[in-house]
């Protein structure tokens, strides 16, 4: 192996920054802790105290014992992100595990990872009777993880210009900085979220009261569902998910929030700056919209020809809205998801799987391969076709639009296709593991595996508390790889290899 | 720097960051709302297309 073995300084630097992330998770846990005290949920309050105490103690210990002014290199940043995204769910899991709503620590860790990666698959039991503060914590994890826990920590804890932690921003599945300063980028991402939160929570709160929820209950549902919809998570405060509400208006607001969450923060920035034409000129928006409408058409045909549905309203509410939930990788469902494989025929669930696999836009809260990669791969293919058809001496230039018209370079196409292939391997690999147990058919295995690795989060009943433990572990790894878009996860694995076999 | 004063510094930083975030949100409100409106209009357009598609399919198939 031609990798240089990391020394103590490298490991210390990584541990220091991971400690900072853990400290941030501890601080976040104080929010549901205070809520638990206000609601007199004493058991939950004590479990939050234990979780936050552990995280803050570990974070402070790392700060005091490992403080370093060494520069944070590219590889340090990437490995830190990879490691932080494995460690943060461990601490985040503590109150979940102590809540008594999980079959064991692995189940709780599964939900911790699913929460922070904004996936939404869950192994929780009897969520309808879960303490409100614990349920809020599950959704707060969606918010923190969907925005990016590194972004959260950057915004809360980093001093100065944030240059030391700039590399970590990229490791978290983010593209270019929206504005040159990484802290300003983080601040913008939060501002977008807070503006949508103010509007979305108010709308859901009012509608919730109109459809019969009490004031407090409606606020609880509004806050949790805002986090799950805008951060394209998938957890819901009730086991029936979005089907619990039986209200058009509620479903439409949720869908609008999902679509807003699936928009790249860079596009939000352009729109906020007044460049409205970005909406129809941007390659990624076009790709996303084309795929969405194509999959909606496939789902509609599938639902009607299979006899699962007949009326336009049913097809729209059960089919089209579910396609949006799938492609934005949210995972909220509008009817029992078991019906996707038992009643919907084969075409409609295939469209949902494809939607989750492709996912939302790059640098958004959504997961999946991302519309930009698909768009660039398609344009790369078109570039190759043109190269074949045109005279050999012709210079073939392909462009795409992202903020402005840009020339598409071969290395960008290669980068997009490599990540696209890695996602496909993750989807198929997870499905293979599920199929080895012989309990599920290909549709079911592919559905739940894609939902995990794309951070889509729907489940047709494969990932349940009764699922074999190795399958849960594989799904956790799929969520981790998928959320980090592979690179920082590979960087961490490379670091571990270098420790074992690298050159000094 | 000892532990408690570091913690105080962190808390000051946290409060300053929160104030900055709130101030930024207030400053950017008009352009933000215009941006949000654009996204919402686009999303509603997609929903209308979807409903039209569902309606047409229900009639034709």
XYZ file of C-alpha atoms in Angstrom:
565
model
C 0.000 0.000 0.000
C 1.470 3.322 -1.046
C -0.402 5.351 1.550
C 1.563 7.146 4.235
C 0.691 5.808 7.683
C -0.998 8.545 9.732
C 0.916 9.548 12.850
C -0.336 10.582 16.268
C -0.793 14.203 15.148
C -3.146 13.154 12.339
C -5.241 10.952 14.599
C -5.310 13.596 17.311
C -6.560 16.176 14.824
C -9.339 13.876 13.599
C -10.360 12.923 17.146
C -10.392 16.610 18.131
C -12.818 17.576 15.376
C -14.967 14.476 15.856
C -15.126 15.490 19.527
C -16.369 18.899 18.433
C -19.158 17.285 16.400
C -20.068 15.081 19.376
C -20.171 18.192 21.564
C -22.540 19.775 19.039
C -24.809 16.719 19.184
C -24.799 17.022 22.992
C -25.857 20.665 22.795
C -28.642 19.778 20.350
C -29.888 17.128 22.756
C -30.485 19.846 25.334
C -33.435 21.069 23.213
C -35.579 17.926 23.703
C -34.221 17.684 27.270
C -35.737 21.075 28.119
C -38.939 20.071 26.296
C -39.103 16.854 28.334
C -38.821 18.890 31.546
C -41.534 21.301 30.420
C -43.843 18.400 29.510
C -42.949 16.566 32.718
C -41.712 13.538 30.793
C -39.310 12.589 33.562
C -38.061 9.311 32.073
C -37.300 11.012 28.783
C -35.682 13.952 30.586
C -33.335 11.626 32.441
C -32.420 9.771 29.251
C -31.654 13.074 27.514
C -29.587 14.139 30.511
C -27.565 10.926 30.207
C -27.162 11.277 26.425
C -26.337 14.982 26.474
C -24.073 14.530 29.493
C -22.113 11.803 27.733
C -21.813 13.733 24.481
C -20.846 17.002 26.134
C -18.337 15.281 28.423
C -16.712 13.438 25.524
C -16.740 16.597 23.413
C -15.227 18.703 26.208
C -12.628 16.041 26.983
C -11.586 15.997 23.321
C -11.460 19.800 23.287
C -9.278 19.968 26.394
C -7.046 16.940 25.840
C -6.660 16.979 22.052
C -6.765 20.667 21.177
C -4.513 21.259 18.214
C -3.624 24.165 15.986
C -2.248 21.879 13.248
C -3.770 22.625 9.836
C -6.685 20.414 8.873
C -5.703 18.857 5.553
C -8.003 17.496 2.884
C -7.615 13.878 3.991
C -8.078 14.820 7.671
C -11.303 16.650 6.841
C -12.735 13.813 4.787
C -11.786 11.120 7.331
C -13.184 13.286 10.132
C -16.535 13.581 8.395
C -16.649 9.825 7.744
C -15.849 9.050 11.382
C -18.083 11.782 12.810
C -21.064 10.398 10.916
C -20.486 7.001 12.564
C -19.873 8.346 16.064
C -22.586 11.042 16.214
C -25.442 8.512 15.870
C -23.966 6.510 18.775
C -24.528 9.448 21.105
C -27.781 10.473 19.434
C -29.041 6.929 20.002
C -28.734 6.996 23.809
C -32.153 8.607 24.531
C -33.775 6.445 21.860
C -32.410 3.259 23.398
C -33.408 4.345 26.911
C -36.948 5.214 25.721
C -37.911 1.534 25.702
C -39.342 1.761 22.197
C -36.593 -0.291 20.572
C -35.890 -3.995 20.531
C -32.201 -3.461 21.273
C -29.246 -1.165 20.829
C -28.789 -2.051 17.144
C -32.413 -1.093 16.458
C -31.928 2.218 18.250
C -28.618 2.870 16.432
C -30.395 2.055 13.156
C -32.886 4.830 13.942
C -30.074 7.157 15.070
C -28.327 6.684 11.721
C -31.615 6.814 9.822
C -32.528 10.031 11.659
C -29.248 11.848 11.121
C -28.870 10.736 7.513
C -32.497 11.866 6.938
C -33.352 8.412 5.620
C -36.556 7.671 7.487
C -36.632 3.883 7.697
C -37.394 3.032 11.286
C -37.318 0.105 13.676
C -39.251 1.934 16.380
C -42.045 0.083 18.145
C -45.334 1.699 19.158
C -44.311 5.196 18.036
C -47.892 6.394 18.582
C -47.309 6.224 22.335
C -43.753 7.547 22.386
C -42.929 10.484 24.671
C -43.306 13.753 22.732
C -39.766 14.912 23.549
C -38.225 11.671 22.230
C -40.337 11.924 19.081
C -39.206 15.542 18.653
C -35.600 14.370 19.037
C -36.088 11.837 16.221
C -37.196 14.667 13.956
C -34.595 17.113 15.223
C -32.034 14.528 14.094
C -33.581 14.761 10.621
C -33.194 18.530 10.740
C -29.587 18.482 11.965
C -28.542 15.687 9.633
C -30.485 16.964 6.637
C -28.889 20.386 6.952
C -25.606 18.601 7.685
C -24.263 18.032 11.198
C -20.989 19.593 10.109
C -22.948 22.658 8.987
C -24.715 22.703 12.337
C -21.435 22.522 14.225
C -19.794 25.039 11.904
C -22.567 27.503 12.534
C -22.651 26.993 16.271
C -19.072 26.456 17.265
C -16.541 27.532 14.655
C -14.755 30.801 15.277
C -12.981 32.968 12.712
C -13.547 32.280 9.061
C -14.045 28.562 9.408
C -11.135 27.795 7.088
C -9.981 24.992 9.399
C -13.206 23.127 8.864
C -13.824 24.080 5.254
C -12.765 20.676 3.929
C -15.306 18.968 6.160
C -18.078 20.879 4.417
C -17.255 19.116 1.153
C -16.989 15.712 2.796
C -20.619 15.888 3.846
C -21.979 15.404 0.342
C -21.984 19.085 -0.511
C -20.823 20.605 -3.770
C -19.140 23.964 -4.181
C -19.637 26.577 -1.516
C -22.605 28.747 -2.376
C -20.663 31.836 -1.363
C -16.850 31.921 -0.960
C -16.817 31.858 2.843
C -17.852 28.475 4.229
C -19.408 30.010 7.346
C -21.498 32.351 5.241
C -22.544 29.326 3.188
C -23.565 27.548 6.388
C -25.462 30.620 7.527
C -27.322 30.837 4.222
C -28.315 27.157 4.406
C -29.736 27.796 7.875
C -31.493 30.958 6.798
C -33.271 29.072 4.012
C -34.331 26.397 6.499
C -35.591 28.927 9.045
C -37.624 30.846 6.474
C -39.268 27.631 5.267
C -39.702 26.572 8.898
C -41.548 29.775 9.777
C -43.891 29.406 6.810
C -44.231 25.617 6.838
C -44.766 25.183 10.580
C -47.349 27.982 10.678
C -49.263 26.476 7.730
C -49.219 22.934 9.162
C -50.105 24.203 12.645
C -53.166 26.120 11.411
C -54.338 23.300 9.125
C -53.762 20.801 11.926
C -56.115 22.759 14.181
C -58.678 23.088 11.385
C -58.739 19.316 10.889
C -59.340 18.704 14.567
C -55.986 18.482 16.337
C -55.632 20.399 19.609
C -53.402 23.509 19.654
C -50.470 21.779 21.333
C -50.864 18.528 19.432
C -51.068 20.396 16.142
C -47.876 22.337 16.914
C -46.078 19.069 17.753
C -47.169 17.528 14.445
C -46.304 20.717 12.537
C -42.763 20.949 13.949
C -41.954 17.276 13.478
C -43.472 17.047 10.004
C -41.761 20.239 8.869
C -38.401 18.675 9.813
C -39.228 15.431 8.061
C -40.618 17.096 4.898
C -38.146 19.946 4.352
C -35.141 17.863 5.358
C -36.499 15.008 3.249
C -36.298 12.610 6.188
C -39.203 10.204 6.475
C -39.893 9.712 10.174
C -43.406 10.664 11.190
C -44.897 11.280 14.628
C -47.576 8.652 13.962
C -47.117 5.109 12.676
C -49.582 5.777 9.830
C -47.202 8.464 8.478
C -48.895 11.151 6.334
C -51.942 8.908 5.867
C -52.892 9.716 9.486
C -54.293 13.153 8.587
C -56.723 12.366 5.733
C -56.538 15.993 4.611
C -55.763 17.365 1.150
C -54.471 20.660 2.464
C -52.075 18.984 4.912
C -50.728 16.689 2.188
C -50.202 19.572 -0.259
C -48.211 21.626 2.284
C -46.064 18.586 3.055
C -45.433 18.020 -0.657
C -44.488 21.676 -1.207
C -42.001 21.432 1.660
C -40.541 18.201 0.244
C -40.033 19.817 -3.156
C -38.445 22.895 -1.555
C -36.126 20.619 0.436
C -35.093 18.747 -2.694
C -33.986 22.011 -4.324
C -30.266 22.659 -4.258
C -29.290 25.402 -1.796
C -27.299 26.952 -4.660
C -30.537 27.308 -6.641
C -32.307 28.759 -3.593
C -29.464 31.282 -3.456
C -29.868 32.236 -7.119
C -33.635 32.592 -6.721
C -33.245 34.671 -3.575
C -30.818 36.887 -5.471
C -33.546 37.546 -8.037
C -32.383 35.269 -10.893
C -35.790 33.677 -11.537
C -34.800 32.219 -14.912
C -32.472 29.827 -13.078
C -35.595 27.792 -12.408
C -36.099 26.714 -16.011
C -32.551 27.037 -17.324
C -30.727 25.036 -14.673
C -29.714 21.578 -15.923
C -30.451 19.963 -12.583
C -33.943 21.465 -12.221
C -34.781 20.340 -15.752
C -33.479 16.818 -15.090
C -35.341 16.584 -11.786
C -38.614 17.810 -13.317
C -38.346 15.545 -16.366
C -37.619 12.479 -14.241
C -40.443 13.343 -11.840
C -43.040 13.748 -14.567
C -41.792 10.644 -16.390
C -42.016 8.545 -13.231
C -45.425 10.030 -12.415
C -46.643 8.933 -15.855
C -45.231 5.427 -15.351
C -46.794 5.170 -11.878
C -50.160 6.391 -13.143
C -50.199 3.871 -15.984
C -49.045 1.140 -13.575
C -51.750 1.928 -11.016
C -54.573 2.064 -13.530
C -53.588 -0.942 -15.666
C -53.020 -3.102 -12.570
C -56.509 -2.203 -11.365
C -55.163 -0.815 -8.095
C -56.877 2.554 -8.589
C -59.364 4.128 -10.934
C -60.390 7.688 -10.017
C -58.159 10.680 -10.821
C -58.193 11.916 -7.227
C -57.054 8.569 -5.834
C -54.345 8.229 -8.473
C -53.123 11.755 -7.704
C -53.211 11.522 -3.903
C -51.932 7.982 -3.574
C -49.755 7.736 -6.670
C -48.382 11.108 -7.728
C -47.772 12.411 -4.209
C -46.003 9.164 -3.314
C -43.742 9.556 -6.368
C -42.779 13.036 -5.145
C -42.154 11.681 -1.655
C -39.955 8.950 -3.180
C -37.968 11.113 -5.574
C -37.329 13.834 -3.016
C -36.117 10.880 -0.858
C -38.466 11.942 1.929
C -40.311 8.689 2.488
C -43.575 9.927 3.991
C -46.364 7.693 2.713
C -50.037 8.376 2.026
C -51.241 4.808 2.491
C -49.890 1.582 3.954
C -46.597 1.029 2.057
C -47.102 -2.739 2.175
C -49.731 -2.138 -0.549
C -46.962 -0.914 -2.909
C -45.883 -4.503 -3.434
C -49.134 -6.321 -2.732
C -51.650 -4.186 -4.681
C -49.821 -1.755 -6.936
C -48.645 -4.252 -9.599
C -44.993 -4.111 -10.671
C -44.697 -0.916 -12.718
C -45.675 1.557 -9.979
C -43.278 0.221 -7.284
C -40.526 0.102 -9.931
C -41.122 3.823 -10.543
C -40.887 4.510 -6.798
C -37.595 2.585 -6.586
C -36.253 4.541 -9.579
C -37.374 7.807 -8.010
C -35.623 7.059 -4.708
C -32.510 5.899 -6.577
C -32.230 9.118 -8.622
C -33.222 11.361 -5.740
C -33.252 15.124 -5.421
C -30.732 17.782 -6.314
C -27.082 17.925 -5.314
C -26.318 20.074 -2.251
C -29.905 19.866 -1.087
C -31.291 17.983 1.894
C -32.284 15.129 -0.442
C -30.405 11.901 -1.056
C -29.996 9.472 -3.936
C -27.725 9.652 -6.954
C -28.843 13.277 -7.506
C -30.430 14.822 -10.582
C -27.240 16.747 -11.423
C -25.207 13.544 -11.786
C -27.874 12.017 -13.984
C -28.032 15.195 -16.067
C -24.250 15.335 -16.466
C -24.073 11.619 -17.337
C -26.804 12.081 -19.971
C -25.053 15.110 -21.422
C -21.779 13.151 -21.382
C -23.436 10.364 -23.347
C -24.820 12.898 -25.819
C -21.339 14.426 -26.127
C -19.916 10.992 -27.036
C -22.678 10.375 -29.573
C -21.980 13.757 -31.195
C -18.256 12.963 -31.216
C -18.967 9.779 -33.182
C -21.299 11.485 -35.632
C -19.188 14.575 -36.320
C -15.976 14.718 -38.378
C -12.876 13.547 -36.496
C -11.340 17.008 -36.597
C -14.403 18.619 -35.024
C -14.089 19.953 -31.488
C -17.115 18.751 -29.542
C -18.106 21.086 -26.732
C -20.993 20.223 -24.436
C -22.374 22.727 -21.965
C -24.675 22.638 -18.970
C -26.318 25.326 -16.882
C -25.636 25.747 -13.188
C -25.804 29.375 -12.170
C -24.375 30.197 -15.609
C -23.583 28.309 -18.777
C -20.554 26.091 -18.162
C -18.445 23.791 -20.323
C -18.832 20.134 -19.403
C -15.394 18.544 -18.961
C -14.683 14.844 -19.255
C -13.478 14.593 -15.640
C -16.858 15.940 -14.442
C -18.623 13.239 -16.436
C -16.268 10.605 -15.024
C -16.850 11.854 -11.455
C -20.631 11.787 -11.912
C -20.639 8.317 -13.489
C -18.348 6.818 -10.834
C -20.623 7.993 -8.005
C -23.676 6.875 -9.978
C -22.175 3.398 -10.337
C -21.267 3.273 -6.648
C -24.878 4.027 -5.736
C -26.078 1.257 -8.057
C -23.635 -1.159 -6.408
C -24.954 -0.099 -2.995
C -28.596 -0.592 -4.047
C -27.957 -3.997 -5.607
C -25.485 -5.155 -2.945
C -27.957 -4.471 -0.136
C -30.716 -6.251 -2.056
C -28.426 -9.283 -2.533
C -27.843 -9.468 1.221
C -31.612 -9.383 1.827
C -32.235 -12.041 -0.822
C -29.803 -14.458 0.842
C -32.315 -14.837 3.673
C -34.947 -16.155 1.236
C -37.831 -14.378 2.991
C -38.443 -11.608 0.484
C -38.794 -11.405 -3.280
C -36.684 -9.227 -5.573
C -39.123 -6.286 -5.610
C -39.276 -6.130 -1.827
C -35.505 -6.464 -1.391
C -34.689 -3.904 -4.065
C -37.273 -1.501 -2.649
C -35.973 -1.482 0.911
C -32.318 -1.667 -0.088
C -32.647 1.324 -2.438
C -34.619 3.167 0.235
C -31.713 2.721 2.673
C -28.785 3.560 0.383
C -30.554 6.492 -1.292
C -31.722 7.789 2.114
C -35.213 7.503 0.632
C -36.650 5.816 3.665
C -39.781 4.054 2.476
C -40.178 0.451 3.500
C -42.469 -2.258 2.200
C -41.912 -4.310 5.328
C -38.458 -5.806 4.917
C -36.685 -3.560 7.423
C -38.685 -4.296 10.565
C -37.575 -4.973 14.136
C -37.823 -8.693 13.243
C -35.258 -8.385 10.403
C -31.971 -10.263 10.948
C -29.282 -8.208 12.694
C -26.698 -8.463 9.853
C -29.290 -6.929 7.523
C -29.793 -4.031 9.917
C -26.022 -3.482 10.039
C -25.817 -3.523 6.225
C -28.664 -1.001 6.022
C -26.870 1.258 8.518
C -23.757 1.139 6.318
C -25.872 1.834 3.220
C -27.364 4.923 4.855
C -23.868 6.073 5.918
C -22.333 5.568 2.464
C -25.346 7.111 0.748
C -25.476 10.240 2.912
C -21.741 10.879 2.519
C -21.861 10.144 -1.217
C -19.094 7.586 -0.639
C -15.961 9.738 -0.747
C -15.494 10.632 2.910
C -16.559 7.098 3.870
C -13.847 5.731 1.566
C -11.396 8.284 2.977
C -12.017 6.907 6.469
C -11.615 3.324 5.254
C -8.407 4.380 3.487
C -7.189 5.928 6.722
C -7.860 2.708 8.621
C -6.022 0.729 5.924
C -3.112 3.136 6.135
C -2.933 2.699 9.905
C -2.736 -1.062 9.406
C -0.532 -1.252 6.345
C 0.698 2.200 5.368
C 4.309 3.291 5.058
C 5.887 5.358 7.793
C -7.686 29.108 29.376
C -9.571 27.127 32.026
C -12.680 25.040 31.418
C -15.428 27.342 32.790
C -14.162 30.426 30.919
C -13.956 28.384 27.722
C -17.528 27.306 28.289
C -18.534 30.951 28.819
C -16.750 31.855 25.576
C -18.589 29.092 23.759
C -21.931 30.207 25.158
C -21.179 33.809 24.133
C -20.259 32.560 20.672
C -23.440 30.496 20.517
C -25.586 33.463 21.501
C -23.757 35.726 19.015
C -24.259 33.189 16.217
C -27.950 32.906 17.045
C -28.320 36.699 16.965
C -26.474 36.805 13.624
C -28.762 34.156 12.179
C -31.886 35.994 13.300
C -30.536 39.336 12.024
C -29.645 37.791 8.659
C -33.131 36.276 8.369
C -34.755 39.657 9.063
C -32.472 41.511 6.605
C -33.068 39.053 3.826
C -36.808 38.681 4.364
C -38.055 40.453 1.200
C -35.709 38.666 -1.218
C -36.185 35.433 0.706
C -39.956 35.598 0.382
C -39.669 36.278 -3.342
C -37.383 33.231 -3.672
C -39.755 31.081 -1.611
C -42.698 32.266 -3.723
C -40.863 31.235 -6.905
C -40.214 27.737 -5.550
C -43.805 27.397 -4.306
C -45.237 28.540 -7.668
C -42.997 26.024 -9.489
C -44.051 23.267 -7.082
C -47.737 24.109 -7.471
C -47.251 24.049 -11.251
C -45.759 20.536 -10.939
C -48.730 19.483 -8.785
C -51.202 20.834 -11.330
C -49.370 18.970 -14.090
C -49.545 15.845 -11.950
C -53.253 16.256 -11.355
C -53.816 16.825 -15.074
C -51.831 13.701 -15.824
C -53.832 11.657 -13.316
C -57.103 13.016 -14.662
C -56.169 12.309 -18.292
C -54.956 8.812 -17.442
C -58.119 8.013 -15.478
C -60.205 9.087 -18.475
C -58.169 7.423 -21.200
C -56.958 4.129 -19.691
